[in-house]
Coordinates of C-alpha atoms and ligand atoms in Angstrom, one line a residue:
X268 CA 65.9 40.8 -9.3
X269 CA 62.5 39.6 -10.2
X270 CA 59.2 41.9 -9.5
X271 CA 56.1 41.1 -7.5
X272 CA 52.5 42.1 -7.7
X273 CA 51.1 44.4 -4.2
X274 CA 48.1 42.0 -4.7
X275 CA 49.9 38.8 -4.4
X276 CA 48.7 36.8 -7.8
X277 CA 50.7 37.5 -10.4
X278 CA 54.0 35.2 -11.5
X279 CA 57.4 36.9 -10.6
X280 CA 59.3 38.9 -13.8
X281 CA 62.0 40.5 -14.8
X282 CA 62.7 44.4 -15.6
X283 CA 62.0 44.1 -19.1
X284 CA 58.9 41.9 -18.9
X285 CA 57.5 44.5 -16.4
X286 CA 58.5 47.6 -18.6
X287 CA 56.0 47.6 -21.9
X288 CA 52.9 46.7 -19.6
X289 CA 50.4 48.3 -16.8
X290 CA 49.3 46.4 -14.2
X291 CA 50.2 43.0 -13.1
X292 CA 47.5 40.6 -14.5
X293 CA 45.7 40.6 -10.8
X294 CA 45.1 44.3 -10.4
X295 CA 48.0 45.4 -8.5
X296 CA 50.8 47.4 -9.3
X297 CA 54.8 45.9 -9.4
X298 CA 57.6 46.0 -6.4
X299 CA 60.9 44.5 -6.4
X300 CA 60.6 40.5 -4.5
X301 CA 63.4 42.3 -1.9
X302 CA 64.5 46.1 -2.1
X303 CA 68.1 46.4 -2.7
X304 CA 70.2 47.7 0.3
X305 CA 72.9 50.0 0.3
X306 CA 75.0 50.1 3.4
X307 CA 77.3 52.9 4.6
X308 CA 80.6 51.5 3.1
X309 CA 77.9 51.7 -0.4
X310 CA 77.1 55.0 0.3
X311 CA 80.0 56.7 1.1
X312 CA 81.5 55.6 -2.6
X313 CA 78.6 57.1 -4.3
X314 CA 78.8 60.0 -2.5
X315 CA 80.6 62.5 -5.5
X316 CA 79.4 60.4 -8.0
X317 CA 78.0 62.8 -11.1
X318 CA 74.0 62.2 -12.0
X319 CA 74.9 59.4 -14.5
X320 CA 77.3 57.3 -12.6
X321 CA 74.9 57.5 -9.5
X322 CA 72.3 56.6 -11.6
X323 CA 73.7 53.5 -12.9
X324 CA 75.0 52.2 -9.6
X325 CA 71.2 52.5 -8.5
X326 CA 69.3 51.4 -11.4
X327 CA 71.8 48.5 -11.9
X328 CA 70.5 46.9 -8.6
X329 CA 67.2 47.2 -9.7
X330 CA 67.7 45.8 -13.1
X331 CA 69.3 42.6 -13.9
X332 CA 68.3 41.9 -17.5
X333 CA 69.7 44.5 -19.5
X334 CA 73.6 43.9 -19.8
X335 CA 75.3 46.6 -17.9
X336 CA 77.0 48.1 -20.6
X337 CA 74.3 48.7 -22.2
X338 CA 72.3 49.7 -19.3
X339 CA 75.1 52.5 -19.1
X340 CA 75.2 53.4 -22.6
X341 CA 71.0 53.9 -22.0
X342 CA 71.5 55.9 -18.6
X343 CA 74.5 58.0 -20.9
X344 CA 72.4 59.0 -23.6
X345 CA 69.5 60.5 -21.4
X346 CA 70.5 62.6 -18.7
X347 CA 72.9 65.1 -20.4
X348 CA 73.5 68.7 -19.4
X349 CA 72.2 69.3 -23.0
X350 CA 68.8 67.5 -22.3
X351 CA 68.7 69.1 -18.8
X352 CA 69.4 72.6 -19.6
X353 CA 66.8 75.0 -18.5
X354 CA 68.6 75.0 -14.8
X355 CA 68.5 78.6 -13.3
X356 CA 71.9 81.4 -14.1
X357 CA 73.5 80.1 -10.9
X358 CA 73.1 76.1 -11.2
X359 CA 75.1 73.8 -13.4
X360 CA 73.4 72.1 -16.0
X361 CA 75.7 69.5 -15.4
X362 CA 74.3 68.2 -12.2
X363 CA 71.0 67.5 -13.6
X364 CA 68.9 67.6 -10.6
X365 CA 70.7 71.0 -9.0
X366 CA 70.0 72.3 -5.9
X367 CA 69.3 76.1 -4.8
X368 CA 70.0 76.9 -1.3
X369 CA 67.0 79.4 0.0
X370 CA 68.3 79.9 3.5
X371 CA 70.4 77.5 6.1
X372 CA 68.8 73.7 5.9
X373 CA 65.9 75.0 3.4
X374 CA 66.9 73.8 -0.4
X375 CA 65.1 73.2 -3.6
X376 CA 66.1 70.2 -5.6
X377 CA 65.6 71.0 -9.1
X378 CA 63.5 68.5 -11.3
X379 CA 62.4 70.7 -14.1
X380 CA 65.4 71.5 -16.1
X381 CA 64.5 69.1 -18.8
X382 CA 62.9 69.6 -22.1
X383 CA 59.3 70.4 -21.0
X384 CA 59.9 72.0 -17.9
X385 CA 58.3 69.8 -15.4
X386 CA 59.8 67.1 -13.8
X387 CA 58.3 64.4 -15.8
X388 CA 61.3 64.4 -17.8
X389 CA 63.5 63.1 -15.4
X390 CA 61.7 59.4 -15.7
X391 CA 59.9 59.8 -19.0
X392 CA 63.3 60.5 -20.9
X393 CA 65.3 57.7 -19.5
X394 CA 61.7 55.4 -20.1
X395 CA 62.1 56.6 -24.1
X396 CA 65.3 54.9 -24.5
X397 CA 64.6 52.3 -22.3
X398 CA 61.2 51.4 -24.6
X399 CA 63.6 51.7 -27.8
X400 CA 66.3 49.3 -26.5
X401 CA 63.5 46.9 -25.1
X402 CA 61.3 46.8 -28.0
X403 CA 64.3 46.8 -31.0
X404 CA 65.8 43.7 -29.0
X405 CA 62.7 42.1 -29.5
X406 CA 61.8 42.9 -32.9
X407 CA 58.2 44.6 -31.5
X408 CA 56.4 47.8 -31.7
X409 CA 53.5 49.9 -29.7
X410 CA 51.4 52.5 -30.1
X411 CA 51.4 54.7 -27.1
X412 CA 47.6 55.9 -26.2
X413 CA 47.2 58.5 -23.6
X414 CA 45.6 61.3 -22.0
X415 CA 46.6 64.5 -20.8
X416 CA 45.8 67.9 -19.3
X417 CA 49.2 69.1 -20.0
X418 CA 52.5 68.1 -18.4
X419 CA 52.1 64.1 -18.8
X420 CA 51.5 64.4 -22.4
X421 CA 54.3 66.8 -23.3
X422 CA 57.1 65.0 -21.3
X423 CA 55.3 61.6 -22.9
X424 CA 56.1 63.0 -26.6
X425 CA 59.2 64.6 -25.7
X426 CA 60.4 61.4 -24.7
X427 CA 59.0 59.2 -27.9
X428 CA 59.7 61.8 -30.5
X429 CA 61.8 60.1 -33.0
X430 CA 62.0 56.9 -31.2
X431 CA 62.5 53.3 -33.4
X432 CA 59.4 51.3 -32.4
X433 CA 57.0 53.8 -30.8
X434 CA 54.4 55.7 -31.9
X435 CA 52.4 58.1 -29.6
X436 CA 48.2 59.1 -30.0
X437 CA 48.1 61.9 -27.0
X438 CA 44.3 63.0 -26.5
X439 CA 43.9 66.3 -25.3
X440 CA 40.8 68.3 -24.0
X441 CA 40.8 71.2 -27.6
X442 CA 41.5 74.5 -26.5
X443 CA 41.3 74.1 -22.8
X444 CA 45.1 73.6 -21.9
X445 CA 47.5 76.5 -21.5
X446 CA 48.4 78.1 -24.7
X447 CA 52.4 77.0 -23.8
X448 CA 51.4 73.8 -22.9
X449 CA 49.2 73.6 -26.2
X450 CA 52.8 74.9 -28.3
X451 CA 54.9 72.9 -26.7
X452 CA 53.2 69.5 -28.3
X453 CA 51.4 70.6 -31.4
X454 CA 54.7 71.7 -32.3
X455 CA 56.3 68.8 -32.3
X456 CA 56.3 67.7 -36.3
X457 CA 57.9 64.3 -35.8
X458 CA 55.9 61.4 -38.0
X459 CA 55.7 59.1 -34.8
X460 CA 54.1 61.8 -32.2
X461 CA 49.8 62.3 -33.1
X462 CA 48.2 64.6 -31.1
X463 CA 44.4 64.5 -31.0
X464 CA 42.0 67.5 -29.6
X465 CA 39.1 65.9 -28.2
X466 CA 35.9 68.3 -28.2
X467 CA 35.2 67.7 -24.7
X468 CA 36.9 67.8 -21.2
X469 CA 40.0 65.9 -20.0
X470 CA 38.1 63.2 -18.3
X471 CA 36.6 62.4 -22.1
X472 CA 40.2 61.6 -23.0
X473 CA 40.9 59.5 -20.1
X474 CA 37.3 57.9 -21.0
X475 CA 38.5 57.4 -24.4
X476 CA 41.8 56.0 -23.5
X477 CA 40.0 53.9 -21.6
X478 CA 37.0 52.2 -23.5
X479 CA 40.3 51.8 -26.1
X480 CA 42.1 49.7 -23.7
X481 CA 39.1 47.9 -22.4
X482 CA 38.8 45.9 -26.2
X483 CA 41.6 43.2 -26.0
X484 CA 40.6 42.5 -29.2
X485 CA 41.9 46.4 -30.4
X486 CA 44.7 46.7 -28.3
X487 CA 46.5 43.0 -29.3
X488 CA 45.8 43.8 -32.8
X489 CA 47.1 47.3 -32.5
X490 CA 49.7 46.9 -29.6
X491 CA 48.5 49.5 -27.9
X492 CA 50.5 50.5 -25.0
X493 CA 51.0 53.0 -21.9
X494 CA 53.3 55.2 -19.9
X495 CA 51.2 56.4 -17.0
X496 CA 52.4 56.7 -14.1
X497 CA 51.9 53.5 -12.1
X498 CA 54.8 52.2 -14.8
X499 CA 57.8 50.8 -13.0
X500 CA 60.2 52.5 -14.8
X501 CA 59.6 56.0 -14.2
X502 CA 59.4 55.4 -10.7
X503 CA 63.0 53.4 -10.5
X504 CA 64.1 56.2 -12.7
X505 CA 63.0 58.5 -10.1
X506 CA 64.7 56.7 -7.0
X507 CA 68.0 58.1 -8.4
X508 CA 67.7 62.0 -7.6
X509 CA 66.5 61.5 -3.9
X510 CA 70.1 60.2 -3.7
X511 CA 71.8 62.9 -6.0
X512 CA 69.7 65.5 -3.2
X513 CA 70.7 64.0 -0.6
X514 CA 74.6 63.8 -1.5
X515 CA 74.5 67.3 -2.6
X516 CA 73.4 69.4 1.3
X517 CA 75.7 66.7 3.6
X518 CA 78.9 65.1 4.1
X519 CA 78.8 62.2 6.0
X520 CA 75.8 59.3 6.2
X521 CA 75.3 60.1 10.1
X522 CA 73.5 63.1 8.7
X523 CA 69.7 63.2 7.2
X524 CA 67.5 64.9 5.3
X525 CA 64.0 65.5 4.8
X526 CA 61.8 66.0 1.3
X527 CA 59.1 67.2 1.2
X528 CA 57.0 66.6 -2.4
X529 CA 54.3 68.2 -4.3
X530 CA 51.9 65.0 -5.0
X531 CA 49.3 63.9 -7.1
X532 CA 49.4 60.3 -7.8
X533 CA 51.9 59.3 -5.5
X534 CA 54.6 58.6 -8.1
X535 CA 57.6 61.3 -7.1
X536 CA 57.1 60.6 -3.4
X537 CA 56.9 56.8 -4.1
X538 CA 60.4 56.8 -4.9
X539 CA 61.4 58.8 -1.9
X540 CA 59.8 55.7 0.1
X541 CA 61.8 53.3 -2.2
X542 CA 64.9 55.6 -1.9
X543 CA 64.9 55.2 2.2
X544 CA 63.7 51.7 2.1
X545 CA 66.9 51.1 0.0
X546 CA 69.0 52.4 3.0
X547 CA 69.3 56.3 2.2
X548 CA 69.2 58.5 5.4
X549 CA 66.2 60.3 4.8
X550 CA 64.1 61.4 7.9
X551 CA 60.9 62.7 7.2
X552 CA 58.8 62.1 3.6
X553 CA 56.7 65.3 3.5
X554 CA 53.2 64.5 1.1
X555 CA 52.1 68.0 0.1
X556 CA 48.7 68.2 -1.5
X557 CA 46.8 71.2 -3.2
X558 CA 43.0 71.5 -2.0
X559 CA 42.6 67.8 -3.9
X560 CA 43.7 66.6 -0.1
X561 CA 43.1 62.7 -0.5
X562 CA 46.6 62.2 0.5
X563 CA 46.1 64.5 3.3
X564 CA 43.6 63.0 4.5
X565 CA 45.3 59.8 5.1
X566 CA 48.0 61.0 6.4
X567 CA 46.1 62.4 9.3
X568 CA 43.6 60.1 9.7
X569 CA 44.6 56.9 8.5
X570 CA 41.3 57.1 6.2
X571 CA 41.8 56.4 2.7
X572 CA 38.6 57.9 0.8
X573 CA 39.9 58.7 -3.3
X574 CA 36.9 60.6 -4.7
X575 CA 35.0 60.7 -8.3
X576 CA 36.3 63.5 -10.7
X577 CA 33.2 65.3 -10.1
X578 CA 34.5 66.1 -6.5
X579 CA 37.5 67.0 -7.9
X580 CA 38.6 70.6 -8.1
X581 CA 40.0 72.5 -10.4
X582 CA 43.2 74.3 -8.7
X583 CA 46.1 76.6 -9.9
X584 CA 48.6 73.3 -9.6
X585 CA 46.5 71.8 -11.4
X586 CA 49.0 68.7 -12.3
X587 CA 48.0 67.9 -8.2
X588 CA 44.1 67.7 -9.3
X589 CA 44.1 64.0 -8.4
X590 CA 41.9 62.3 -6.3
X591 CA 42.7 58.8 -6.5
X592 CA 46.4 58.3 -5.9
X593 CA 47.3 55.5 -8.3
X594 CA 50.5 54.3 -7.1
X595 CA 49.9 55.0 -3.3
X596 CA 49.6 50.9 -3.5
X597 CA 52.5 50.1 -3.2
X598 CA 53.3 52.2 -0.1
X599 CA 50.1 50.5 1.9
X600 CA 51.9 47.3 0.3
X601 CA 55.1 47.8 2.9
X602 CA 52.8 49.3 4.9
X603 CA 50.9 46.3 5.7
X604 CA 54.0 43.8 5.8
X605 CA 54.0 43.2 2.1
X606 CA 50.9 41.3 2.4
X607 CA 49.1 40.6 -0.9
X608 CA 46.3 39.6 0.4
X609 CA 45.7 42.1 2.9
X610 CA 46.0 44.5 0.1
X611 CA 43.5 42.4 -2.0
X612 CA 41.2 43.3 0.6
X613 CA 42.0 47.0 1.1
X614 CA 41.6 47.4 -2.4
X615 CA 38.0 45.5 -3.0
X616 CA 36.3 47.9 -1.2
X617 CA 38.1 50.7 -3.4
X618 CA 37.9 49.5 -6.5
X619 CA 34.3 49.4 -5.9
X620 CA 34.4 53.2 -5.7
X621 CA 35.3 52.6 -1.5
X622 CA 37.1 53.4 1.4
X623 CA 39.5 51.9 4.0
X624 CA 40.5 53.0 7.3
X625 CA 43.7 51.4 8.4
X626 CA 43.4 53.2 12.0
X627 CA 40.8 51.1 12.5
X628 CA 43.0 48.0 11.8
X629 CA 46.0 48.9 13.4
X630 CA 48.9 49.5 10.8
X631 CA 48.1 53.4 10.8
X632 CA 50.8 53.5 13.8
X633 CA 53.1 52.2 11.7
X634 CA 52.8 54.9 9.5
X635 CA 55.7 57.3 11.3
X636 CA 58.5 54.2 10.8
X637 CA 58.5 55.2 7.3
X638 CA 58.9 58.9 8.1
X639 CA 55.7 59.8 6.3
X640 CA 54.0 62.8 7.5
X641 CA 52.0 65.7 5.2
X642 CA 50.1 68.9 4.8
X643 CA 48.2 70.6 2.5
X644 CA 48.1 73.9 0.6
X645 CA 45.1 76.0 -0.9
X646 CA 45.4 79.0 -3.8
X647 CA 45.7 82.0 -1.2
X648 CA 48.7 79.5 0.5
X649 CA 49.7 79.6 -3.0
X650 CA 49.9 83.1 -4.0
X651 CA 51.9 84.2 -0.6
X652 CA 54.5 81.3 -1.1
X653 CA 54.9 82.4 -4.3
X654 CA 55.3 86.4 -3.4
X655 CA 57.1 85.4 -0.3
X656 CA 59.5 83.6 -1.9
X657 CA 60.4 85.9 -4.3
X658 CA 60.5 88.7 -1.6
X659 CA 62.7 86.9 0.3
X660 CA 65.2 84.9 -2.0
X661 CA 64.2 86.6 -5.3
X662 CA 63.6 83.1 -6.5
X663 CA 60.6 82.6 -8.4
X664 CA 58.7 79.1 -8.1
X665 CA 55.7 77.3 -9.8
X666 CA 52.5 77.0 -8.2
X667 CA 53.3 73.1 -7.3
X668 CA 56.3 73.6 -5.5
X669 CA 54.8 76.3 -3.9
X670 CA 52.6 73.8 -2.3
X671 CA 55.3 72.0 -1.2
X672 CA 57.4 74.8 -0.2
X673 CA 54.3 76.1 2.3
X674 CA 54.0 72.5 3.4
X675 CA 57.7 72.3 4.0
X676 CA 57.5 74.9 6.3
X677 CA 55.4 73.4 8.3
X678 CA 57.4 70.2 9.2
X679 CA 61.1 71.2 9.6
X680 CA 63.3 70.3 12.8
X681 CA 66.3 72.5 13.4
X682 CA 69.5 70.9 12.2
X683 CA 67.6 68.7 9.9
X684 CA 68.5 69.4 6.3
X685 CA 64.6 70.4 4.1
X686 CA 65.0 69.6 0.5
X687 CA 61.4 70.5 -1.3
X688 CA 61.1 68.8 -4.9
X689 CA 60.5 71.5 -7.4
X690 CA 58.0 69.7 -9.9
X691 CA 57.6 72.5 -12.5
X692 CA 59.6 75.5 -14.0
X693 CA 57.2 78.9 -13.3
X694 CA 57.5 79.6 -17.2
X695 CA 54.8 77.1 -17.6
X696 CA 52.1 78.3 -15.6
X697 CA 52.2 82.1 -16.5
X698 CA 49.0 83.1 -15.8
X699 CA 48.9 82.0 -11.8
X700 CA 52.6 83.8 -11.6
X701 CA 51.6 87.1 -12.9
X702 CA 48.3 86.8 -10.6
X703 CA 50.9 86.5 -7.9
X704 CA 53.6 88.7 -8.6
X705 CA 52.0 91.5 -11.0
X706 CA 54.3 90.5 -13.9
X707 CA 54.7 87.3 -16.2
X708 CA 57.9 84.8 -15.1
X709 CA 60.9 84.5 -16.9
X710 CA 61.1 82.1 -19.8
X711 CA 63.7 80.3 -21.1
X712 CA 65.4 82.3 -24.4
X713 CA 64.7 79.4 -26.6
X714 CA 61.2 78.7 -25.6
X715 CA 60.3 82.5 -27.2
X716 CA 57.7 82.6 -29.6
X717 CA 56.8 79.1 -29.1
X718 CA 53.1 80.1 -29.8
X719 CA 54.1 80.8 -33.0
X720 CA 55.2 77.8 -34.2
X721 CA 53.1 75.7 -37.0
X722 CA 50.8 73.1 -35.1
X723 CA 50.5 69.7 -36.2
X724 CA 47.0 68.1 -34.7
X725 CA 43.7 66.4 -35.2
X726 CA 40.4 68.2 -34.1
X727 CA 38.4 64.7 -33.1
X728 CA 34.9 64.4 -32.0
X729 CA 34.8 62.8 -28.4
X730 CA 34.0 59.6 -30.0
X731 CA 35.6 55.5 -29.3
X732 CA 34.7 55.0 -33.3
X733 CA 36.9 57.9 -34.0
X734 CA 40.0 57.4 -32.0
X735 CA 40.0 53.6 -33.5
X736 CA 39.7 54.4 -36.9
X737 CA 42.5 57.0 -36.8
X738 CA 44.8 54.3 -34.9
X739 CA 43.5 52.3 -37.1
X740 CA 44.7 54.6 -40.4
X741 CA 48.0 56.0 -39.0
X742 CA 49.8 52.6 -37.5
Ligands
PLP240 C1 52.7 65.2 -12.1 C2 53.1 66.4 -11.3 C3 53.0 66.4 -9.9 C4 52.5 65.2 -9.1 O1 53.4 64.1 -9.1 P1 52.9 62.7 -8.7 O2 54.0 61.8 -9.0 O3 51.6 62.4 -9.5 O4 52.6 62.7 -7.2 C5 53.3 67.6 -9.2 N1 53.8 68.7 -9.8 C6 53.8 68.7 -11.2 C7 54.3 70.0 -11.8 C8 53.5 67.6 -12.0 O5 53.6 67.7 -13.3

């Protein structure tokens, strides 16, 4: 299995060569050369496999280089009940990615049970010990640099923490994330996890992150590395629970399912695409958007317009305040009959700070073969998914699969099973739950008095000179 670039100019590689890095040298983002297929007779012997024996008989198609015994051992090690064991009173920790049936053919597939209560942990802790086993075998290191407003960050240094090889600098905006969010890293007191409060706003981070990057010079010398989210192995990773949903609401492969997702940068409902381009039944692939609609847009229109950060808004899912979808690449990539340079050409224009309309160019009909269709939510939506919900099934959701939820209701046939992707635990957006329901959500026993616990962080100016001289110091 070798991987290919979406724009067409980059040499072939394998898993591991693909793992450590960003990009592909020409600006696009990696694919597998062919997607795997699984046929029926395939899918009917993973059907009652448990999370980790389904996840190696995906991932093992996907990644050739890593003997499979040790590709097992890896896939072992990271999703255990004990890892994945915030799921609700009624779900079993043991199926990692549970479902909760809300009413006949309307489910929740549960992503958030990990350690930091999104469901960034389901790719990010397999992509830890992936980066360990990669890095020890080849007697290197990196220093993770990053940015975050909150739930990339944490599930980033949940992962690392403690990890042989890897070291983590996480820029944050000081003192403008939650105060959970803010607890749940600054606790962290392992030697290899640094987290830096930038005096300034998130997109000073990024900026920081970036300039950082920009000097080859810096990040040779320092091995400076990422794990954002265009990275191949957290989407692979998250290929595997589309499957695990789908398994879990049917009982024969004549049947399908829809998902719909809560997205941002295109990452979770990337691997939905992969998933059904690899042969599972899925019928429709639902984008959900907050009022940061680029995706939306599309979807409707076949116009693909990202906007600056100053046009984006500041929402209550505020993990879904994206307005440049970084991995929806590799979609238009199959989109456009895995045409490089076609994509080449789409992108020019955007990279420039452009648009494209593919209506105009004739793949936009193609659009509904890959069961893509969308919607999009607003805080009022919000608010009544969230009460409704809770009136209703007396579950209580976060405000990002809310936005899918209201989405989801939207798009679903009769008989067809609806499975929304719950992205986020309610516990770690308090303050929008108790603006919906009049009291704060129910938190997780051993996540009390989290606030409490001694902080380990820099206070940094928002400065280039800074961030280099305390990588600089601290590798
Ligand atoms: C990151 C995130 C999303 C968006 O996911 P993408 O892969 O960027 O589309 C949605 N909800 C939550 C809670 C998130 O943390």
């Amino acid at each position: 299995m070798k991987y290919v670039s979406t724009r067409g100019q980059s040499p072939a590689l394998s898993f591991c060569d693909i793992l450590l890095g960003g990009l592909a040298p020409d600006g696009g983002l990696y694919l597998p050369e062919k997607y795997p297929h699984f046929s029926d007779a395939d899918l009917t012997q993973m059907r009652g496999l448990n999370y980790r024996d389904l996840a190696f008989a995906i991932l093992s198609r996907l990644i050739d280089d890593i003997p499979a015994t040790d590709l097992k051992a890896i896939i072992d090690k990271t999703y255990r009940a004990e890892v994945y064991c915030y799921a609700r009173p009624n779900q079993n920790p043991e199926d990692i990615t549970p479902t909760l049936k809300l009413e006949d053919n309307l489910y929740l597939l549960s992503l958030s049970n990990g350690p930091t209560l999104a469901f960034k942990d389901m790719a990010m802790q397999l992509l830890g010990n992936l980066f360990e086993y990669v890095l020890q075998k080849r007697g290197e290191t990196t220093n993770i640099l990053g940015a975050t407003s909150g739930d990339t960050g944490s599930a980033a240094e949940y992962a690392m923490r403690g990890k042989h090889g890897v070291r983590v600098f996480m820029l944050s905006p000081h003192q403008k994330m939650s105060r959970f969010q803010t607890a749940q890293m600054f606790s962290l007191q392992d030697d290899n996890i640094f987290n830096i409060a930038v005096k300034g706003v998130f997109d000073d981070c990024q900026d920081m992150v970036k300039a950082v990057s920009n000097d080859a010079a810096f990040k040779a010398k320092y091995k400076i590395g990422a794990v954002n989210s265009i990275n191949w192995g957290r989407i692979v990773a998250q290929v595997v629970y589309y499957f695990k949903g789908y398994f879990a609401v049917t009982d024969h492969n004549a049947q399908k399912v829809s998902f719909t997702v809560p997205s941002g940068n295109f990452g979770n409902v990337c691997a939905g695409h992969i998933a059904r381009m690899m042969g599972l039944p899925v019928d429709k692939l639902v984008v959900a958007t907050n009022e940061n609609d680029v995706l939306d847009e599309f979807f409707k229109t076949g116009v693909y317009r990202p906007r600056g950060s100053a046009q984006t808004y500041h929402t209550s899912s505020p993990s879904m305040d994206i307005s440049k979808a970084s991995n929806f690449e590799r979609f238009v990539y199959d989109l456009v009959g895995q045409d490089g340079a076609k994509v080449r050409e789409l992108w020019s224009s955007v990279d420039k700070g452009g648009s494209f309309d593919l209506n105009a160019q004739g793949y936009f009909d193609k659009v509904p073969q890959f069961g893509f269709t969308s919607g999009s939510s607003n805080h009022t939506n919000r608010m009544a998914t969230i009460r409704d919900t809770k009136a209703r099934y007396g579950v209580v959701i976060d405000t990002h699969t809310a936005d899918g939820l209201k989405v989801a209701l939207e798009h679903r046939d009769a008989n067809v099973p609806m499975m929304v992707l719950e992205t986020a635990l309610p516990a770690k957006f308090e303050d929008a739950i108790t603006e919906a329901l009049g009291h704060a959500p129910e938190r997780p026993a051993s996540l009390n008095g989290i606030e409490n616990l001694p902080q380990r962080f820099t206070v940094m100016d928002n400065s280039v000179e800074a961030i280099k001289d305390f990588i600089t110091k601290n590798v």
